[in-house]
Short mmCIF file of N, CA and C in Angstrom, two decimals:
data_model
loop_
_atom_site.label_atom_id
_atom_site.label_comp_id
_atom_site.label_asym_id
_atom_site.label_seq_id
_atom_site.Cartn_x
_atom_site.Cartn_y
_atom_site.Cartn_z
N MET A 1 138.23 105.21 84.61
CA MET A 1 138.72 103.93 85.06
C MET A 1 138.98 104.01 86.56
N THR A 2 138.40 103.11 87.28
CA THR A 2 138.57 103.08 88.73
C THR A 2 139.46 101.91 89.11
N ARG A 3 140.45 102.19 89.92
CA ARG A 3 141.35 101.14 90.41
C ARG A 3 141.26 101.09 91.92
N ARG A 4 141.27 99.90 92.45
CA ARG A 4 141.26 99.79 93.91
C ARG A 4 142.67 100.05 94.44
N ALA A 5 142.73 100.78 95.50
CA ALA A 5 144.02 101.13 96.09
C ALA A 5 144.58 99.95 96.87
N VAL A 6 145.89 99.84 96.86
CA VAL A 6 146.57 98.80 97.62
C VAL A 6 146.90 99.37 98.99
N ARG A 7 146.51 98.65 100.02
CA ARG A 7 146.85 99.07 101.37
C ARG A 7 148.19 98.47 101.74
N PRO A 8 149.21 99.30 101.96
CA PRO A 8 150.55 98.78 102.22
C PRO A 8 150.58 97.74 103.34
N GLY A 9 150.28 98.12 104.58
CA GLY A 9 150.20 97.18 105.68
C GLY A 9 151.46 96.41 106.01
N ARG A 10 152.54 96.67 105.34
CA ARG A 10 153.79 95.97 105.61
C ARG A 10 154.57 96.71 106.68
N SER A 11 155.20 95.97 107.52
CA SER A 11 156.05 96.59 108.53
C SER A 11 157.37 96.99 107.88
N ALA A 12 158.09 97.88 108.51
CA ALA A 12 159.40 98.29 107.99
C ALA A 12 160.33 97.09 107.90
N SER A 13 160.22 96.18 108.84
CA SER A 13 161.06 94.98 108.85
C SER A 13 160.77 94.11 107.63
N ALA A 14 159.50 93.91 107.31
CA ALA A 14 159.13 93.09 106.15
C ALA A 14 159.59 93.75 104.86
N THR A 15 159.50 95.07 104.80
CA THR A 15 159.95 95.80 103.62
C THR A 15 161.46 95.65 103.45
N ARG A 16 162.21 95.76 104.55
CA ARG A 16 163.67 95.58 104.48
C ARG A 16 164.02 94.16 104.04
N GLN A 17 163.28 93.19 104.54
CA GLN A 17 163.54 91.80 104.18
C GLN A 17 163.28 91.58 102.69
N ALA A 18 162.19 92.11 102.19
CA ALA A 18 161.87 91.98 100.76
C ALA A 18 162.93 92.67 99.91
N SER A 19 163.37 93.85 100.33
CA SER A 19 164.41 94.58 99.60
C SER A 19 165.70 93.78 99.58
N SER A 20 166.02 93.13 100.68
CA SER A 20 167.23 92.33 100.77
C SER A 20 167.21 91.18 99.77
N VAL A 21 166.06 90.53 99.63
CA VAL A 21 165.93 89.43 98.67
C VAL A 21 166.11 89.96 97.25
N LEU A 22 165.48 91.09 96.96
CA LEU A 22 165.59 91.66 95.61
C LEU A 22 167.02 92.03 95.28
N LEU A 23 167.72 92.63 96.23
CA LEU A 23 169.09 93.07 95.99
C LEU A 23 170.08 91.91 95.95
N SER A 24 169.72 90.78 96.52
CA SER A 24 170.62 89.62 96.54
C SER A 24 170.68 88.93 95.19
N GLY A 25 169.75 89.24 94.30
CA GLY A 25 169.73 88.60 93.00
C GLY A 25 169.02 87.25 93.02
N LYS A 26 168.32 86.91 94.09
CA LYS A 26 167.62 85.64 94.22
C LYS A 26 166.13 85.81 93.93
N VAL A 27 165.83 86.45 92.84
CA VAL A 27 164.43 86.69 92.48
C VAL A 27 163.92 85.49 91.69
N THR A 28 162.94 84.82 92.23
CA THR A 28 162.36 83.65 91.56
C THR A 28 161.23 84.10 90.63
N ALA A 29 160.80 83.20 89.78
CA ALA A 29 159.68 83.50 88.88
C ALA A 29 158.43 83.82 89.69
N ASP A 30 158.22 83.10 90.80
CA ASP A 30 157.05 83.36 91.64
C ASP A 30 157.10 84.74 92.26
N LEU A 31 158.29 85.16 92.73
CA LEU A 31 158.43 86.49 93.31
C LEU A 31 158.22 87.56 92.25
N CYS A 32 158.77 87.35 91.07
CA CYS A 32 158.59 88.31 89.97
C CYS A 32 157.11 88.46 89.65
N ARG A 33 156.40 87.35 89.58
CA ARG A 33 154.96 87.38 89.29
C ARG A 33 154.21 88.10 90.40
N ALA A 34 154.58 87.83 91.65
CA ALA A 34 153.91 88.49 92.79
C ALA A 34 154.12 90.00 92.77
N ILE A 35 155.32 90.43 92.41
CA ILE A 35 155.61 91.87 92.33
C ILE A 35 154.75 92.50 91.24
N HIS A 36 154.66 91.86 90.09
CA HIS A 36 153.87 92.41 89.00
C HIS A 36 152.37 92.42 89.33
N ILE A 37 151.90 91.39 90.03
CA ILE A 37 150.49 91.37 90.46
C ILE A 37 150.23 92.51 91.43
N TYR A 38 151.16 92.75 92.34
CA TYR A 38 151.03 93.87 93.27
C TYR A 38 150.91 95.18 92.49
N LEU A 39 151.79 95.36 91.50
CA LEU A 39 151.73 96.58 90.69
C LEU A 39 150.42 96.68 89.93
N ALA A 40 149.92 95.56 89.43
CA ALA A 40 148.66 95.56 88.68
C ALA A 40 147.48 95.97 89.54
N ARG A 41 147.59 95.80 90.84
CA ARG A 41 146.50 96.16 91.75
C ARG A 41 146.54 97.63 92.16
N THR A 42 147.57 98.34 91.77
CA THR A 42 147.66 99.75 92.13
C THR A 42 146.71 100.57 91.25
N PRO A 43 146.39 101.80 91.65
CA PRO A 43 145.46 102.61 90.87
C PRO A 43 146.08 103.26 89.64
N SER A 44 147.27 102.87 89.26
CA SER A 44 147.93 103.44 88.09
C SER A 44 147.15 103.09 86.82
N TYR A 45 147.14 104.01 85.86
CA TYR A 45 146.45 103.75 84.60
C TYR A 45 147.26 102.84 83.69
N ILE A 46 148.58 102.83 83.86
CA ILE A 46 149.45 102.01 83.01
C ILE A 46 150.36 101.17 83.90
N VAL A 47 150.42 99.89 83.62
CA VAL A 47 151.35 98.98 84.29
C VAL A 47 152.02 98.16 83.19
N LEU A 48 153.34 98.14 83.22
CA LEU A 48 154.10 97.41 82.21
C LEU A 48 154.86 96.26 82.85
N ALA A 49 154.96 95.16 82.15
CA ALA A 49 155.80 94.05 82.58
C ALA A 49 157.10 94.13 81.80
N ASN A 50 158.19 94.15 82.50
CA ASN A 50 159.50 94.22 81.87
C ASN A 50 159.86 92.84 81.32
N PHE A 51 160.21 92.80 80.06
CA PHE A 51 160.56 91.55 79.39
C PHE A 51 161.69 90.83 80.13
N GLU A 52 162.70 91.59 80.53
CA GLU A 52 163.85 91.01 81.23
C GLU A 52 163.44 90.39 82.56
N ASP A 53 162.53 91.04 83.27
CA ASP A 53 162.05 90.49 84.54
C ASP A 53 161.38 89.14 84.32
N GLY A 54 160.57 89.06 83.30
CA GLY A 54 159.87 87.81 83.02
C GLY A 54 160.81 86.66 82.68
N LEU A 55 161.95 86.98 82.11
CA LEU A 55 162.93 85.95 81.76
C LEU A 55 163.94 85.70 82.87
N GLY A 56 163.88 86.50 83.92
CA GLY A 56 164.82 86.32 85.02
C GLY A 56 166.19 86.91 84.77
N GLU A 57 166.29 87.85 83.83
CA GLU A 57 167.57 88.50 83.54
C GLU A 57 167.95 89.41 84.70
N LEU A 58 169.17 89.31 85.18
CA LEU A 58 169.60 90.13 86.31
C LEU A 58 170.42 91.34 85.91
N SER A 59 171.08 91.29 84.76
CA SER A 59 171.87 92.45 84.33
C SER A 59 170.96 93.47 83.68
N GLN A 60 171.30 94.74 83.85
CA GLN A 60 170.44 95.78 83.29
C GLN A 60 170.79 96.05 81.84
N THR A 61 169.80 96.52 81.08
CA THR A 61 169.97 96.78 79.66
C THR A 61 170.88 97.96 79.40
N ASN A 62 170.77 98.98 80.22
CA ASN A 62 171.53 100.21 80.03
C ASN A 62 172.17 100.60 81.35
N LEU A 63 173.44 100.95 81.29
CA LEU A 63 174.15 101.43 82.47
C LEU A 63 174.59 102.86 82.18
N PRO A 64 173.83 103.84 82.65
CA PRO A 64 174.14 105.24 82.35
C PRO A 64 175.56 105.62 82.75
N GLY A 65 176.17 106.46 81.93
CA GLY A 65 177.51 106.96 82.23
C GLY A 65 178.63 106.10 81.66
N THR A 66 178.28 105.03 80.97
CA THR A 66 179.32 104.20 80.36
C THR A 66 179.12 104.18 78.86
N VAL A 67 180.22 104.10 78.15
CA VAL A 67 180.15 104.02 76.69
C VAL A 67 180.86 102.76 76.21
N GLU A 68 182.06 102.53 76.71
CA GLU A 68 182.86 101.40 76.23
C GLU A 68 182.92 100.24 77.22
N ARG A 69 182.69 100.48 78.51
CA ARG A 69 182.86 99.43 79.51
C ARG A 69 181.66 98.49 79.60
N TYR A 70 180.54 98.88 79.08
CA TYR A 70 179.32 98.09 79.21
C TYR A 70 178.56 98.12 77.89
N PRO A 71 178.11 96.96 77.40
CA PRO A 71 177.41 96.92 76.10
C PRO A 71 175.97 97.44 76.20
N ASN A 72 175.83 98.75 76.28
CA ASN A 72 174.51 99.35 76.46
C ASN A 72 173.57 99.04 75.29
N TRP A 73 172.33 98.78 75.66
CA TRP A 73 171.22 98.54 74.74
C TRP A 73 171.43 97.34 73.82
N THR A 74 172.32 96.45 74.21
CA THR A 74 172.46 95.19 73.48
C THR A 74 172.36 94.06 74.48
N ARG A 75 171.74 92.99 74.09
CA ARG A 75 171.58 91.89 75.03
C ARG A 75 171.34 90.59 74.25
N LYS A 76 171.91 89.51 74.78
CA LYS A 76 171.59 88.18 74.28
C LYS A 76 170.70 87.54 75.33
N TYR A 77 169.52 87.15 74.93
CA TYR A 77 168.59 86.52 75.86
C TYR A 77 168.83 85.02 75.92
N ALA A 78 168.30 84.41 76.95
CA ALA A 78 168.44 82.97 77.13
C ALA A 78 167.57 82.20 76.13
N ILE A 79 166.61 82.89 75.52
CA ILE A 79 165.74 82.24 74.54
C ILE A 79 165.81 82.99 73.21
N ARG A 80 165.45 82.29 72.14
CA ARG A 80 165.43 82.93 70.82
C ARG A 80 164.14 83.72 70.65
N VAL A 81 164.13 84.65 69.73
CA VAL A 81 162.97 85.50 69.48
C VAL A 81 161.74 84.65 69.15
N ASP A 82 161.92 83.60 68.38
CA ASP A 82 160.77 82.77 68.01
C ASP A 82 160.23 81.92 69.17
N GLU A 83 160.92 81.91 70.30
CA GLU A 83 160.47 81.16 71.47
C GLU A 83 159.74 82.04 72.49
N ILE A 84 159.70 83.34 72.26
CA ILE A 84 159.13 84.27 73.24
C ILE A 84 157.68 83.94 73.57
N LEU A 85 156.86 83.74 72.56
CA LEU A 85 155.44 83.48 72.81
C LEU A 85 155.18 82.12 73.44
N CYS A 86 156.15 81.24 73.38
CA CYS A 86 155.99 79.90 73.96
C CYS A 86 156.63 79.77 75.34
N ASP A 87 157.39 80.76 75.78
CA ASP A 87 158.09 80.67 77.06
C ASP A 87 157.09 80.67 78.21
N GLU A 88 157.13 79.62 79.01
CA GLU A 88 156.14 79.44 80.08
C GLU A 88 156.22 80.56 81.13
N ARG A 89 157.42 81.06 81.43
CA ARG A 89 157.55 82.14 82.41
C ARG A 89 156.82 83.39 81.94
N LEU A 90 157.02 83.74 80.68
CA LEU A 90 156.37 84.93 80.13
C LEU A 90 154.86 84.73 80.00
N ARG A 91 154.44 83.53 79.64
CA ARG A 91 153.01 83.24 79.53
C ARG A 91 152.33 83.34 80.89
N GLN A 92 152.99 82.81 81.93
CA GLN A 92 152.41 82.88 83.27
C GLN A 92 152.35 84.31 83.78
N LEU A 93 153.39 85.09 83.49
CA LEU A 93 153.39 86.49 83.91
C LEU A 93 152.28 87.26 83.20
N ALA A 94 152.14 87.05 81.90
CA ALA A 94 151.08 87.73 81.14
C ALA A 94 149.69 87.31 81.65
N ALA A 95 149.51 86.03 81.93
CA ALA A 95 148.21 85.55 82.43
C ALA A 95 147.90 86.15 83.80
N ALA A 96 148.90 86.25 84.66
CA ALA A 96 148.69 86.83 85.99
C ALA A 96 148.29 88.30 85.87
N LEU A 97 148.95 89.04 84.99
CA LEU A 97 148.60 90.45 84.81
C LEU A 97 147.21 90.59 84.20
N ARG A 98 146.91 89.75 83.23
CA ARG A 98 145.61 89.82 82.56
C ARG A 98 144.47 89.52 83.53
N SER A 99 144.67 88.54 84.41
CA SER A 99 143.60 88.19 85.35
C SER A 99 143.47 89.20 86.48
N THR A 100 144.57 89.85 86.83
CA THR A 100 144.54 90.84 87.91
C THR A 100 144.05 92.19 87.42
N ARG A 101 144.37 92.51 86.17
CA ARG A 101 144.07 93.83 85.62
C ARG A 101 143.44 93.66 84.25
N PRO A 102 142.18 93.26 84.19
CA PRO A 102 141.54 93.06 82.89
C PRO A 102 141.43 94.36 82.10
N LEU A 103 141.30 94.22 80.79
CA LEU A 103 141.16 95.40 79.93
C LEU A 103 139.89 96.16 80.28
N GLY A 104 139.97 97.48 80.08
CA GLY A 104 138.78 98.28 80.31
C GLY A 104 138.80 98.91 81.58
#
């Protein structure tokens, strides 16, 4: 399997600016999709889309080092399980990955 390499080409300033947006918690669906498309263009053999990212969840599933202060590995999503395949955000993310990184 041959993957085309991504040429970084970003300045340190642009990288800091992007990091600032990510850390601020203002990640939009478009930004999430752009990040996943960028990852899909890398030469990695496996690229995964995080379910939580697609739904815009900001809290992490597991917080290492805590037992009682944080509900590790439990989460209530904004949508029900039967709505997952119909959620437009997840469908758009899957379509973007599929078109950027076809099977094979």
